[in-house]
Amino acid sequence: MKKAPLQKVFTEIRRQTGYMFAYAEADLAKSKPVTLSISNTRITEALDMLFADQPYTYTIIERVVTLKLKTEKKIIQEPSSLSPLPIDVYGKVLNEEGDPVIGVTVQVKGTNNITVTNEEGVFTLKKVESDAILVLTAVNILRMEEGINNRRSIEFKVKGKTGKLDEVQVIAYGKTSQRYNTGNVTSVKADDIEKQPVQNPLLALQGRVPGLEVTQTTGVNGGGIKIRIQGQNSISYGLDPLIVVDGVPYPTQLQLNESVIENGSPLNYINPTDIESIDVLKDADATAIYGSRAANGAILITTKRGIIGKTKVNLNLQQGWGTVGRKVDMLNTRQYLDMRYEAYRNDGINWALPSVTADDLKLWDTTRYTDWQKELIGGTASYTNMGLSVSGGTSAMQYLIGATFNRTTTVYPGDFADKKGTLHFNIGSTSSNQRLRIQLSGSYMVDNNHLPKADLTSQALLLEPNAPTIFNPDGTLNWAINAAGSSTWANPLSYILYRDFDNKAKNLFSSATISYQLFRGLVIKSSLGYTNLQVDNYSPWPLAGGTPENQATGIRRSNLDRSTQSSWIIEPQINYVTDIGKSKIDLLVGSSIQQSENGVLSIEANGFSSDQLLKNLSAASTTRVTSSQSIYKYNALFGRFNYRWDNKYILNLNIRRDGSSRFGDKSKFHDFGSAGLAWIFSQENFIKRLVPFLSYGKLRCSYGTTGSDQIPDYSYLSQYLVSSSSTYLYYQNLIGLRSSGLSDPYLEWEETKKLQLGLELGFFRDRLLINATWARNRSSNQLLFYELPSTTGAVRITTNFPATVQNMGWELTLTSTNIQRKDFSWKSNLNITFPRNKLIAFPNLEKSSYSQSLVVGQPIDIQKQYRYSGVDTYTGTYVLANKDGNPASVVPFSESIDMSLFSRYYGGLQNAISFKDFQFDFLFQFVRQIGSSYYYNRAALPGRFTSGLSNQPVSILNRWQKPGDITSIAKFSATTSTGLGARANSVAGYTYDASYVRLKNLSIYWQMPISMIRKIKLQSFKIFFQAQNLLTFSKYSWLDPETKSNSLPPLRMLTTGINLGF
């Protein structure tokens, strides 16, 4: 270096050695330019040469070089009896997202009392005057000054410059940053999670994480979600990623029998406001250390913790409203009746004949009109969320205790609501010598979800517009009785008034981490966790809700189910970190011991004498009890070696040996591993010269194997079941068993090999960041059912097939700081993913039971569909096409085409704008995909009458009416003998564009200025407005392009609230 400023020399020394410098900025003005050339020199010798002609002395404590002026003399006055004594100050420095900031210089203004924050963002200053001012500086934060005001524990929230690359990322068994990570990890912080009024925390990830698809399957409270990381690896089993909460694995599936939400999500029982961050791990380098549990990726949820500072009370109050955001334009009564009359004319049928069933024309009021969408799903759901937390602590102990209550109603008529109460705590303790650390966290949630027996969305869409009134004049349900005394429709409110569903859940989650530093760099640690989820369901079937004919002959019934999922895990670990010259070594060795127990108890009670006795099982004439219980045991040994040289070259190696109780002795154990490499080429001198505007550049690659044991427990054993009540097998008056599967002691692990390449770039001091990843995952040795002949005595067996599924794709993320000024900032983030899935190998596929559903070279979700050639202009009927594309009256199914409903691409665009005390944030989510249309309801082809399912969208009015008409919609018909009939749900013409762009989230915040806050003696005051699913732009003509079904869509939510800090 020649005539370089001293601060530039400090930066270069820190880059090469990792040593940090603490000094007073005012003192640096007295420094002289430096001309120095040093190589392969000890740090003390280099510093002696550096300061030989400088007015400073220095000391080194734990890789921190503290500077002092040589000539500075300080006059110390004896304190008077009235002067306050100096105090020791403990503090923590956090960024705007609440993550610790490493390497911040903290100085007592006007003195040489200086220190630097450690990896937890914590610092300690001894003997500080109680009225002193602290100055915080670092290359990646804005300078900050704040008075101590006699506080011994202080938390600082600093504003970053452009330090996204150095934000903390949670990885398996540790932490890192995007800059030094060799894996493919995306993080979402609490600030983004809290902006969204969602009850399932993973819904907050929609549109924010490249490579991650989160699909809401229903808008009903407590409904399930579908989660896929970099596509679907398996044909059948084990499609969900590993979910880890504070280091403890968490279940992803919940079966609810007799429910409007048959497949719920256990994640509905985790409170989103308790979460500090969610990190999505995608490639083998990031997930291989988790072994078989993370074959489909991993999602790490970290809950909030206490922070150093005086006790702080935070109160959050939120109120909102939800509605169905989209309405389908259906036929009104006049249009519907004309359709029906025209259908009979086209068929040459006299609908007035007694032999013709046409209750909508003969018995129902043909002048009546009801907008069933308004009646059944047109209500307004109420959303109430209240949270209270207390946090604080010292350097020795930090704590956070919080409680939350949430109540959400439905859009259905009736009094239905999901009520949740949560208690969450997190306590951290550190010994005075900083060697012993204990972290405890836990939460307990009680949920009471009262829902109707069925989702009324299908009736809201398809009920005939002239269907009967819901109630008779006397207030009883109207069944529109015909001359034979039978009902002519299924009254939708029978599911509301009499057939409800109660879902009560109790969820306990707890974790503990204990660590002890034996000596510098060597830490022994053990993590322990326990989870218990209990769900009770009650579903009555009273006769009062049945049709008149059912009330005369039916049987009253009650169903009660209890599902329990409990798990414990112990993970002892040894971690050694050391620096040797320019090298940094991080070595981790550990083991996992886990046990999960799942149980289901179901009781079906029949023959009650009264509807009022349905909850009293002793009043039933017969009861049938079924139960199942399984235990899953898992253990592993794992290790990780991370090597970083000169902060430029990084090597990460993972290895794991897994053992699972789901396989027999022949293959109970399996080895997995990965290797990751990264080169931060922007640190090379020749790059700095050639591309001066490039502030950051990294190439990374990884390859590894993970496995899957995600199959039912005991699949390798012979299994037996009790026969159903209608087919009991008796032997000597004892109920017998039937075979449900044969043993396979050679059952093996499914294996996934992952290869990923990444390029990360930063321009203009990281104001523009680009992250591009190419990924290829291949899953082989697929675990599938093998169908057996009846002579074996069993239906099927689980075994390995030599099939290989490939998921390949591109992920691209652009993050930009468009404007950064004192009172105004604008930041953007765009991510997009291009996934491609296909079956690349399946020997002897044509001889297997999968020959009709899978095709080599095609995606694994294909649907066999006939080619569509349009509508015959002369007859008005649909015409199919053969394999050559020519119209044909008969087409064999072997000439069908393969249609995939997987997404072509998906992503999101987020913008965050702040102006003085206002924050404005909005997120657009977009998906390119194909969806199925309403024609999938074969029973309700245009013109045909099936009670409760016959209405049609107005688009069918563009149908064929006379010879010569050119249209894509066939003539109306009241039968299935014309048109496509029973093949209507397998024609390519009935799938079309279901792509959409959705304004997923909008949030507006106003933060009261500090000067005003102090006057009302608060620590913080914030008013906010949030909107979820606000607008949707799509060509999809049905209710919702995300669910693509007749289920309730995700609701449009509008909420407002206030946040107070005391």
Short mmCIF file of C-alpha atoms in Angstrom, two decimals, residues 206-213 770-774 809-815 829-836 903-910 924-928:
data_model
loop_
_atom_site.label_atom_id
_atom_site.label_comp_id
_atom_site.label_asym_id
_atom_site.label_seq_id
_atom_site.Cartn_x
_atom_site.Cartn_y
_atom_site.Cartn_z
CA GLN A 206 -45.96 -17.30 -0.34
CA GLY A 207 -44.28 -15.30 -3.08
CA ARG A 208 -41.21 -14.55 -0.94
CA VAL A 209 -38.96 -17.61 -1.32
CA PRO A 210 -37.60 -18.85 -4.67
CA GLY A 211 -37.91 -22.60 -5.07
CA LEU A 212 -40.72 -22.85 -2.51
CA GLU A 213 -44.37 -23.42 -3.41
CA ILE A 770 -28.38 -10.82 -7.88
CA ASN A 771 -28.65 -14.47 -6.87
CA ALA A 772 -29.03 -17.15 -9.56
CA THR A 773 -29.22 -20.89 -8.84
CA TRP A 774 -29.47 -23.90 -11.13
CA GLY A 809 -34.97 -25.65 -12.48
CA TRP A 810 -33.68 -22.11 -12.18
CA GLU A 811 -34.11 -19.74 -9.25
CA LEU A 812 -33.43 -16.03 -9.65
CA THR A 813 -33.54 -13.28 -7.01
CA LEU A 814 -32.90 -9.55 -7.49
CA THR A 815 -32.68 -7.30 -4.44
CA ASN A 829 -37.08 -7.72 -4.19
CA LEU A 830 -37.99 -9.90 -7.16
CA ASN A 831 -37.79 -13.69 -7.17
CA ILE A 832 -38.82 -16.12 -9.87
CA THR A 833 -38.52 -19.90 -10.22
CA PHE A 834 -38.71 -22.04 -13.37
CA PRO A 835 -39.32 -25.67 -12.25
CA ARG A 836 -39.27 -28.71 -14.51
CA SER A 903 -46.50 -24.69 -12.30
CA ARG A 904 -44.48 -23.43 -15.28
CA TYR A 905 -43.01 -20.61 -13.20
CA TYR A 906 -43.84 -18.74 -9.99
CA GLY A 907 -42.47 -15.97 -7.82
CA GLY A 908 -43.10 -12.65 -6.17
CA LEU A 909 -42.29 -8.94 -6.31
CA GLN A 910 -41.96 -7.00 -3.06
CA PHE A 924 -47.32 -9.33 -5.63
CA GLN A 925 -47.39 -13.11 -6.05
CA PHE A 926 -47.54 -14.61 -9.54
CA VAL A 927 -47.97 -18.16 -10.87
CA ARG A 928 -48.05 -19.54 -14.42
#
